[in-house]
Amino acid sequence: MSEEVKVFGAWGSPFSRRVELALRLKGVQYEYIEEDIFNNKSPLLLKYNPVHKKVPVLLHNGKPIAESLVILEYIEETWKSNPILPEDPYDKAMARFWAKFLDDKCLPALWKAGWSPENEREKAVEEACECLKTLEGALNGKRFFGGATVGLVDIAANFIAHWLGIIQEATGHELLSAEKFPHLFKWTDEFVSCSIVKESLPPRDKLLAFFKDRIAGAMDAPTEASK
Amino acid sequence: MAEEVVLLDFWPSPFGMRVRIALAEKGIKYEYKEEDLKNKSALLLQMNPVHKKIPVLIHNGKPVCESLIQVQYIDEVWHHKSPLLPSDPYQRAIARFWADFVDKKIYDLGRKVWTTKGEEQEAAKKEFIESLKLLEGELGDKPYFGGENLGYVDVVLVPFYSWFYAYEKCGNFSIEAECPKLIAWAKRCMQKESVSKSLPDREKVYGFVLQLKKAFGIE
């Protein structure tokens, strides 16, 4: 049976890159459709995600799925090679917990800390560092959050491995350092060094230029702008 | 093997209600522990150090946190009875999407309805009703979101029904007038013991909301 797999994404969005990474890890061929999310969303995107009108959207044999973590679970259940979630229900629950922590608390806090005006920065940085500290603890000396191999939580944490460092360079404010969070810092290296991961990340210089361009203006949280 | 299931909860929490319903649907015996959120127990802080929130499900001494994760965990461990998520991966994705939608919209918008006034409240009411209408659309002509039986989205959404009366009184509007199909669905769910025994009385919830308004100095 010929599978038709399409991904509607945006080159700079960590959320759409999560979906691409999961598909690549499982060796699934897909067609990628770039969306102009800031200025001109396509009629197809609006048709396939009428509720949120955002990327990423996965289209499998004509059927659409939205929300990156929902898509990741679908990919895991549909293509069985190179599992990204553990089998054991308790371990699976823990992976889901950390993925949700990343989306609900960590990424918004990191984004806010990166772009905060001077007077709000101290508090925002404090909150962001609390999140990073919690993640450092969750990693617990493992090579990946998923253990020996890249898993759901690693994929969900892609923002920290790649985008965060670039934002730090663009803004001149450091959040994640080897001194403060040694295990998490090492993890970012391990993660981006995986060849499949490397191939699935947006080019560093292009992202840096993008962030530098927008430094002066106010920005929404990554859930809005990058999706 | 003797299973030990403990639920740390707070009676008006819609998130706690989700877990109560799931446990009841599966016929699981458990110990319910009421938390005083102004004086959280050492057990709660130990079992949910990251968020320090209820509900916490403790299964044979191991904690699971976050209500959507807890309901999925319960469904996976006690998979032989009353399945909540469908077996087809695409249907499961649709169910997860709508559960995520409920989490993104209903609690926060509902909260805005009872904590704000004037234009802000009107905007919240409008978006709240719009969200419920989208859910009505997803329900369609099915008796439950899960089809013929109570499913994941039903369990995730129906707890808020116990808060509708409080929202209506505070917001001075009728949810039934705007979303009759959804109210009919909620009443259908309430016919099930697993739901009716898990949701508090709506007057009790309203009384609680009035207490909170007083404590926060909201008129």
Short mmCIF file of C-alpha atoms in Angstrom, two decimals:
data_model
loop_
_atom_site.label_atom_id
_atom_site.label_comp_id
_atom_site.label_asym_id
_atom_site.label_seq_id
_atom_site.Cartn_x
_atom_site.Cartn_y
_atom_site.Cartn_z
CA MET A 1 0.00 0.00 0.00
CA SER A 2 1.43 3.36 -0.91
CA GLU A 3 1.52 5.66 2.05
CA GLU A 4 0.92 9.32 1.47
CA VAL A 5 2.55 11.34 4.21
CA LYS A 6 2.73 15.13 4.12
CA VAL A 7 3.97 17.62 6.69
CA PHE A 8 2.81 21.23 6.69
CA GLY A 9 5.51 23.12 8.56
CA ALA A 10 7.58 26.25 8.92
CA TRP A 11 11.36 26.13 8.49
CA GLY A 12 12.09 27.86 11.79
CA SER A 13 9.43 26.21 13.94
CA PRO A 14 10.71 23.80 16.59
CA PHE A 15 7.23 22.26 16.68
CA SER A 16 7.13 21.31 13.00
CA ARG A 17 10.79 20.16 13.18
CA ARG A 18 9.74 17.73 15.95
CA VAL A 19 7.39 16.01 13.54
CA GLU A 20 9.99 15.83 10.78
CA LEU A 21 12.55 14.39 13.19
CA ALA A 22 10.19 11.64 14.38
CA LEU A 23 9.36 10.66 10.78
CA ARG A 24 13.05 10.60 9.84
CA LEU A 25 13.96 8.54 12.91
CA LYS A 26 11.43 5.96 11.77
CA GLY A 27 12.54 6.06 8.15
CA VAL A 28 9.18 7.36 6.90
CA GLN A 29 9.20 9.16 3.56
CA TYR A 30 7.16 12.34 3.51
CA GLU A 31 6.44 15.37 1.40
CA TYR A 32 7.20 18.67 3.12
CA ILE A 33 5.14 21.76 2.46
CA GLU A 34 6.55 25.07 3.71
CA GLU A 35 3.94 27.44 5.09
CA ASP A 36 4.36 31.19 5.29
CA ILE A 37 3.01 31.34 8.80
CA PHE A 38 3.56 35.04 9.40
CA ASN A 39 1.99 36.48 6.30
CA ASN A 40 0.11 34.02 4.17
CA LYS A 41 -1.17 30.69 5.47
CA SER A 42 -2.33 28.41 2.69
CA PRO A 43 -5.99 27.45 2.18
CA LEU A 44 -4.95 23.82 2.65
CA LEU A 45 -3.48 24.54 6.09
CA LEU A 46 -6.63 26.37 7.14
CA LYS A 47 -8.69 23.45 5.83
CA TYR A 48 -6.64 20.82 7.67
CA ASN A 49 -6.32 22.74 10.94
CA PRO A 50 -9.43 24.91 11.13
CA VAL A 51 -9.41 25.01 14.95
CA HIS A 52 -5.92 26.42 15.54
CA LYS A 53 -4.79 27.35 11.98
CA LYS A 54 -1.20 26.47 12.87
CA VAL A 55 1.71 24.29 11.81
CA PRO A 56 2.63 21.52 12.12
CA VAL A 57 -0.07 19.43 10.49
CA LEU A 58 0.56 15.83 9.52
CA LEU A 59 -1.50 14.49 6.64
CA HIS A 60 -1.56 10.70 6.41
CA ASN A 61 -3.49 9.22 3.48
CA GLY A 62 -5.55 12.40 3.35
CA LYS A 63 -6.35 12.51 7.07
CA PRO A 64 -5.01 15.50 9.06
CA ILE A 65 -3.62 15.61 12.59
CA ALA A 66 -2.62 18.78 14.44
CA GLU A 67 -0.62 19.57 17.62
CA SER A 68 2.96 18.34 17.62
CA LEU A 69 2.79 16.08 20.70
CA VAL A 70 -0.45 14.49 19.42
CA ILE A 71 1.26 13.95 16.06
CA LEU A 72 4.32 12.38 17.73
CA GLU A 73 2.12 9.84 19.54
CA TYR A 74 0.34 9.05 16.26
CA ILE A 75 3.67 8.55 14.47
CA GLU A 76 4.81 6.24 17.29
CA GLU A 77 1.64 4.13 17.06
CA THR A 78 1.61 3.97 13.26
CA TRP A 79 5.27 3.28 12.40
CA LYS A 80 6.74 0.74 14.80
CA SER A 81 10.48 0.91 14.00
CA ASN A 82 12.80 2.84 16.35
CA PRO A 83 10.27 3.42 19.11
CA ILE A 84 10.33 6.85 20.77
CA LEU A 85 8.19 5.88 23.77
CA PRO A 86 8.79 3.11 26.32
CA GLU A 87 6.42 0.11 26.45
CA ASP A 88 5.85 0.18 30.19
CA PRO A 89 2.79 2.32 31.05
CA TYR A 90 4.52 4.00 34.00
CA ASP A 91 7.63 4.92 32.02
CA LYS A 92 5.38 6.12 29.21
CA ALA A 93 3.49 8.33 31.69
CA MET A 94 6.79 9.82 32.87
CA ALA A 95 7.86 10.59 29.28
CA ARG A 96 4.51 12.27 28.63
CA PHE A 97 4.90 14.23 31.88
CA TRP A 98 8.26 15.69 30.81
CA ALA A 99 7.06 16.43 27.27
CA LYS A 100 4.12 18.35 28.75
CA PHE A 101 6.40 20.13 31.23
CA LEU A 102 8.50 21.30 28.29
CA ASP A 103 5.51 22.66 26.39
CA ASP A 104 3.51 24.09 29.29
CA LYS A 105 6.27 25.54 31.48
CA CYS A 106 9.78 25.29 30.11
CA LEU A 107 9.55 26.63 26.57
CA PRO A 108 7.32 29.59 27.50
CA ALA A 109 9.68 30.46 30.40
CA LEU A 110 12.78 30.24 28.18
CA TRP A 111 11.16 32.32 25.46
CA LYS A 112 10.06 34.96 27.96
CA ALA A 113 13.53 35.10 29.52
CA GLY A 114 15.13 35.47 26.10
CA TRP A 115 13.00 38.43 25.07
CA SER A 116 12.12 40.13 28.35
CA PRO A 117 12.56 43.88 28.66
CA GLU A 118 15.27 44.92 31.14
CA ASN A 119 12.95 45.50 34.09
CA GLU A 120 11.30 42.05 33.85
CA ARG A 121 14.42 40.10 32.98
CA GLU A 122 15.63 39.06 36.42
CA LYS A 123 12.39 37.34 37.37
CA ALA A 124 11.99 35.75 33.92
CA VAL A 125 15.55 34.41 34.01
CA GLU A 126 14.97 33.00 37.50
CA GLU A 127 11.89 31.12 36.33
CA ALA A 128 13.67 29.85 33.22
CA CYS A 129 16.60 28.61 35.30
CA GLU A 130 14.21 26.77 37.64
CA CYS A 131 12.86 24.92 34.59
CA LEU A 132 16.36 24.09 33.34
CA LYS A 133 17.31 22.86 36.81
CA THR A 134 14.25 20.60 36.86
CA LEU A 135 15.17 19.21 33.44
CA GLU A 136 18.76 18.64 34.55
CA GLY A 137 17.31 16.54 37.38
CA ALA A 138 15.01 14.66 35.03
CA LEU A 139 17.93 13.76 32.76
CA ASN A 140 19.54 12.14 35.80
CA GLY A 141 22.89 11.45 34.17
CA LYS A 142 21.35 9.60 31.21
CA ARG A 143 22.68 10.14 27.72
CA PHE A 144 19.24 11.05 26.42
CA PHE A 145 15.93 11.66 28.20
CA GLY A 146 14.83 8.51 26.38
CA GLY A 147 17.76 6.54 27.86
CA ALA A 148 20.22 5.07 25.40
CA THR A 149 18.39 6.42 22.36
CA VAL A 150 16.50 9.57 21.38
CA GLY A 151 12.92 9.50 22.61
CA LEU A 152 9.79 11.62 22.79
CA VAL A 153 11.18 13.93 25.47
CA ASP A 154 14.42 14.53 23.57
CA ILE A 155 12.43 15.37 20.44
CA ALA A 156 10.16 17.68 22.47
CA ALA A 157 13.23 19.38 23.94
CA ASN A 158 14.65 20.22 20.50
CA PHE A 159 14.17 23.93 21.20
CA ILE A 160 16.66 23.74 24.07
CA ALA A 161 19.25 21.86 22.00
CA HIS A 162 19.25 24.22 19.05
CA TRP A 163 17.05 27.31 19.21
CA LEU A 164 18.02 28.38 22.73
CA GLY A 165 21.73 28.70 21.99
CA ILE A 166 20.99 30.77 18.89
CA ILE A 167 18.63 33.08 20.81
CA GLN A 168 21.33 33.46 23.46
CA GLU A 169 23.78 34.54 20.79
CA ALA A 170 21.28 36.95 19.21
CA THR A 171 20.29 38.60 22.50
CA GLY A 172 23.61 38.33 24.33
CA HIS A 173 21.90 36.80 27.37
CA GLU A 174 22.99 33.38 28.56
CA LEU A 175 20.60 30.94 30.19
CA LEU A 176 22.01 27.47 29.55
CA SER A 177 25.70 27.09 30.32
CA ALA A 178 27.97 24.13 30.94
CA GLU A 179 28.78 25.55 34.39
CA LYS A 180 25.20 25.94 35.58
CA PHE A 181 23.62 22.85 33.96
CA PRO A 182 26.43 20.44 33.00
CA HIS A 183 24.29 17.38 32.17
CA LEU A 184 21.72 19.31 30.18
CA PHE A 185 24.48 21.15 28.33
CA LYS A 186 26.15 17.84 27.45
CA TRP A 187 22.78 16.50 26.33
CA THR A 188 22.39 19.35 23.81
CA ASP A 189 25.67 18.22 22.27
CA GLU A 190 24.71 14.54 22.22
CA PHE A 191 21.36 15.38 20.67
CA VAL A 192 22.51 17.63 17.83
CA SER A 193 25.43 15.29 17.08
CA CYS A 194 23.07 12.51 16.01
CA SER A 195 23.19 12.56 12.21
CA ILE A 196 19.43 12.22 11.79
CA VAL A 197 18.85 15.06 14.24
CA LYS A 198 21.45 17.27 12.58
CA GLU A 199 19.77 16.82 9.19
CA SER A 200 16.41 17.81 10.65
CA LEU A 201 17.46 21.11 12.24
CA PRO A 202 17.08 24.53 10.58
CA PRO A 203 20.38 26.16 9.51
CA ARG A 204 22.01 28.02 12.37
CA ASP A 205 22.95 31.16 10.46
CA LYS A 206 19.50 31.50 8.95
CA LEU A 207 17.88 31.24 12.41
CA LEU A 208 20.38 33.67 13.91
CA ALA A 209 19.63 36.22 11.19
CA PHE A 210 15.90 35.71 11.76
CA PHE A 211 16.19 36.40 15.51
CA LYS A 212 18.51 39.34 15.07
CA ASP A 213 16.05 40.85 12.61
CA ARG A 214 13.25 40.71 15.12
CA ILE A 215 15.17 41.73 18.21
CA ALA A 216 13.81 45.25 18.33
CA GLY A 217 10.13 44.31 17.97
CA ALA A 218 7.88 42.64 20.54
CA MET A 219 7.38 38.92 20.02
CA ASP A 220 4.72 36.43 20.98
CA ALA A 221 5.61 33.15 22.72
CA PRO A 222 6.95 30.40 20.43
CA THR A 223 3.58 28.64 20.48
CA GLU A 224 2.16 31.55 18.54
CA ALA A 225 4.98 32.83 16.36
CA SER A 226 6.75 29.65 15.43
CA LYS A 227 3.72 27.44 14.92
CA MET B 1 -0.94 -8.98 43.42
CA ALA B 2 -2.68 -6.48 45.64
CA GLU B 3 -2.95 -3.19 43.81
CA GLU B 4 -2.67 -0.07 45.89
CA VAL B 5 -4.22 3.02 44.33
CA VAL B 6 -4.34 6.39 46.09
CA LEU B 7 -5.75 9.62 44.68
CA LEU B 8 -4.69 12.97 46.13
CA ASP B 9 -7.46 15.32 45.11
CA PHE B 10 -9.53 18.40 45.91
CA TRP B 11 -13.30 18.03 45.66
CA PRO B 12 -14.11 20.92 43.24
CA SER B 13 -11.21 20.21 40.87
CA PRO B 14 -12.40 19.25 37.37
CA PHE B 15 -8.99 17.68 36.84
CA GLY B 16 -9.45 15.43 39.87
CA MET B 17 -12.95 14.54 38.67
CA ARG B 18 -11.48 13.19 35.42
CA VAL B 19 -9.43 10.69 37.36
CA ARG B 20 -12.35 9.75 39.65
CA ILE B 21 -14.49 9.00 36.58
CA ALA B 22 -11.75 6.94 34.90
CA LEU B 23 -11.15 4.89 38.06
CA ALA B 24 -14.91 4.34 38.48
CA GLU B 25 -15.35 3.32 34.83
CA LYS B 26 -12.69 0.66 35.36
CA GLY B 27 -14.11 -0.46 38.70
CA ILE B 28 -10.84 0.25 40.52
CA LYS B 29 -10.86 0.43 44.29
CA TYR B 30 -8.80 3.33 45.59
CA GLU B 31 -8.17 5.51 48.60
CA TYR B 32 -9.31 9.10 48.15
CA LYS B 33 -7.34 11.71 50.07
CA GLU B 34 -8.70 15.24 50.22
CA GLU B 35 -5.98 17.90 50.12
CA ASP B 36 -6.21 21.31 51.75
CA LEU B 37 -4.60 23.43 49.07
CA LYS B 38 -3.78 26.14 51.61
CA ASN B 39 -1.88 23.52 53.60
CA LYS B 40 -0.53 20.93 51.19
CA SER B 41 0.42 17.59 52.71
CA ALA B 42 4.00 16.34 52.84
CA LEU B 43 2.83 13.43 50.70
CA LEU B 44 1.58 15.74 47.94
CA LEU B 45 4.80 17.76 47.91
CA GLN B 46 6.82 14.55 47.82
CA MET B 47 4.73 12.93 45.07
CA ASN B 48 4.47 16.01 42.84
CA PRO B 49 7.57 18.08 43.58
CA VAL B 50 7.57 19.74 40.13
CA HIS B 51 4.07 21.25 40.17
CA LYS B 52 2.89 20.64 43.78
CA LYS B 53 -0.64 20.21 42.43
CA ILE B 54 -3.53 17.80 42.58
CA PRO B 55 -4.61 15.40 41.31
CA VAL B 56 -1.83 12.92 41.98
CA LEU B 57 -2.45 9.26 41.27
CA ILE B 58 -0.24 6.96 43.33
CA HIS B 59 -0.14 3.38 42.01
CA ASN B 60 1.77 0.92 44.18
CA GLY B 61 3.71 3.82 45.64
CA LYS B 62 4.63 5.42 42.30
CA PRO B 63 3.14 8.82 41.44
CA VAL B 64 1.60 9.83 38.12
CA CYS B 65 0.84 13.53 37.68
CA GLU B 66 -1.25 15.60 35.22
CA SER B 67 -4.86 14.52 34.68
CA LEU B 68 -4.68 13.70 30.94
CA ILE B 69 -1.61 11.58 31.59
CA GLN B 70 -3.32 9.90 34.55
CA VAL B 71 -6.43 9.01 32.52
CA GLN B 72 -4.29 7.53 29.73
CA TYR B 73 -2.24 5.61 32.31
CA ILE B 74 -5.38 4.19 33.90
CA ASP B 75 -6.69 3.23 30.44
CA GLU B 76 -3.42 1.45 29.59
CA VAL B 77 -2.92 -0.41 32.88
CA TRP B 78 -6.56 -1.51 33.25
CA HIS B 79 -7.04 -2.09 29.56
CA HIS B 80 -9.33 -5.09 29.83
CA LYS B 81 -12.36 -3.12 30.96
CA SER B 82 -14.25 -0.11 29.56
CA PRO B 83 -11.61 1.20 27.13
CA LEU B 84 -11.57 5.00 27.08
CA LEU B 85 -9.32 5.63 24.09
CA PRO B 86 -10.21 4.05 20.73
CA SER B 87 -7.94 1.33 19.35
CA ASP B 88 -7.42 2.95 15.93
CA PRO B 89 -4.37 5.28 15.94
CA TYR B 90 -6.12 8.00 13.89
CA GLN B 91 -9.18 7.99 16.16
CA ARG B 92 -6.84 8.13 19.15
CA ALA B 93 -5.11 11.16 17.66
CA ILE B 94 -8.48 12.90 17.18
CA ALA B 95 -9.42 12.13 20.80
CA ARG B 96 -6.08 13.47 22.04
CA PHE B 97 -6.47 16.60 19.92
CA TRP B 98 -9.84 17.43 21.46
CA ALA B 99 -8.66 16.63 24.99
CA ASP B 100 -5.80 19.07 24.38
CA PHE B 101 -8.34 21.61 23.07
CA VAL B 102 -10.40 21.29 26.25
CA ASP B 103 -7.27 21.85 28.32
CA LYS B 104 -6.21 24.88 26.29
CA LYS B 105 -9.59 26.58 26.42
CA ILE B 106 -12.25 25.54 28.90
CA TYR B 107 -10.57 25.98 32.29
CA ASP B 108 -8.94 29.34 31.56
CA LEU B 109 -11.94 30.82 29.78
CA GLY B 110 -14.30 29.56 32.49
CA ARG B 111 -12.03 31.11 35.10
CA LYS B 112 -12.10 34.43 33.27
CA VAL B 113 -15.89 34.29 33.24
CA TRP B 114 -16.14 34.17 37.03
CA THR B 115 -13.15 36.38 37.88
CA THR B 116 -13.73 39.33 35.55
CA LYS B 117 -16.39 41.91 34.77
CA GLY B 118 -17.50 44.18 31.96
CA GLU B 119 -15.79 43.95 28.58
CA GLU B 120 -13.23 41.39 29.71
CA GLN B 121 -15.99 39.11 30.95
CA GLU B 122 -18.02 39.55 27.77
CA ALA B 123 -15.00 38.59 25.66
CA ALA B 124 -14.39 35.53 27.83
CA LYS B 125 -18.05 34.46 27.62
CA LYS B 126 -17.98 34.80 23.84
CA GLU B 127 -14.83 32.73 23.42
CA PHE B 128 -16.07 30.20 25.98
CA ILE B 129 -19.30 29.63 24.05
CA GLU B 130 -17.38 29.47 20.75
CA SER B 131 -15.17 26.75 22.22
CA LEU B 132 -18.18 24.78 23.45
CA LYS B 133 -19.76 25.09 20.01
CA LEU B 134 -16.64 23.65 18.40
CA LEU B 135 -16.90 20.73 20.81
CA GLU B 136 -20.59 20.35 19.91
CA GLY B 137 -19.50 20.11 16.29
CA GLU B 138 -17.08 17.34 17.14
CA LEU B 139 -19.76 15.48 19.09
CA GLY B 140 -22.14 15.62 16.13
CA ASP B 141 -24.97 13.12 16.40
CA LYS B 142 -23.04 10.65 18.55
CA PRO B 143 -24.38 9.97 22.06
CA TYR B 144 -20.85 10.41 23.44
CA PHE B 145 -17.58 11.78 22.08
CA GLY B 146 -16.40 8.18 22.43
CA GLY B 147 -19.24 6.96 20.20
CA GLU B 148 -21.69 4.53 21.76
CA ASN B 149 -19.85 4.57 25.08
CA LEU B 150 -18.13 7.07 27.33
CA GLY B 151 -14.64 7.76 26.01
CA TYR B 152 -11.54 9.83 26.69
CA VAL B 153 -12.93 13.19 25.58
CA ASP B 154 -16.15 12.63 27.55
CA VAL B 155 -14.11 11.97 30.71
CA VAL B 156 -11.94 15.02 30.03
CA LEU B 157 -14.81 17.46 29.37
CA VAL B 158 -17.76 16.41 31.53
CA PRO B 159 -16.24 17.55 34.88
CA PHE B 160 -16.65 21.16 33.74
CA TYR B 161 -20.41 20.56 33.64
CA SER B 162 -20.37 20.76 37.45
CA TRP B 163 -18.98 24.29 37.07
CA PHE B 164 -21.41 25.49 34.36
CA TYR B 165 -23.99 26.67 36.89
CA ALA B 166 -21.36 28.80 38.66
CA TYR B 167 -20.18 30.24 35.32
CA GLU B 168 -23.79 31.03 34.36
CA LYS B 169 -24.58 32.77 37.65
CA CYS B 170 -21.37 34.79 37.59
CA GLY B 171 -21.59 35.60 33.89
CA ASN B 172 -25.34 36.07 33.77
CA PHE B 173 -25.89 33.86 30.72
CA SER B 174 -27.30 30.47 29.80
CA ILE B 175 -24.97 27.86 28.41
CA GLU B 176 -27.94 25.61 27.54
CA ALA B 177 -29.48 28.36 25.38
CA GLU B 178 -26.29 28.57 23.33
CA CYS B 179 -25.22 24.91 23.38
CA PRO B 180 -28.28 22.71 23.89
CA LYS B 181 -26.66 19.63 22.33
CA LEU B 182 -23.74 19.84 24.70
CA ILE B 183 -26.00 20.14 27.74
CA ALA B 184 -28.01 17.15 26.49
CA TRP B 185 -24.72 15.25 26.20
CA ALA B 186 -23.68 16.26 29.73
CA LYS B 187 -27.01 15.11 31.19
CA ARG B 188 -26.62 11.82 29.33
CA CYS B 189 -23.18 11.37 30.93
CA MET B 190 -24.62 12.18 34.35
CA GLN B 191 -26.94 9.17 33.98
CA LYS B 192 -23.83 7.05 34.43
CA GLU B 193 -22.89 6.35 38.02
CA SER B 194 -19.17 6.74 37.28
CA VAL B 195 -19.89 10.36 36.33
CA SER B 196 -22.67 11.31 38.76
CA LYS B 197 -20.71 10.02 41.75
CA SER B 198 -17.54 11.82 40.66
CA LEU B 199 -19.00 15.29 40.15
CA PRO B 200 -19.92 17.52 43.09
CA ASP B 201 -23.31 19.18 43.38
CA ARG B 202 -23.45 22.34 41.26
CA GLU B 203 -24.74 24.48 44.12
CA LYS B 204 -21.80 23.37 46.22
CA VAL B 205 -19.42 24.41 43.43
CA TYR B 206 -21.18 27.78 43.13
CA GLY B 207 -20.84 28.28 46.88
CA PHE B 208 -17.16 27.52 46.59
CA VAL B 209 -16.77 30.05 43.75
CA LEU B 210 -18.53 32.72 45.82
CA GLN B 211 -16.11 32.03 48.68
CA LEU B 212 -13.16 32.38 46.31
CA LYS B 213 -14.52 35.64 44.90
CA LYS B 214 -14.82 37.00 48.40
CA ALA B 215 -11.30 35.85 49.30
CA PHE B 216 -9.84 37.42 46.14
CA GLY B 217 -11.88 40.58 46.54
CA ILE B 218 -13.77 40.04 43.29
CA GLU B 219 -17.29 41.35 43.20
#
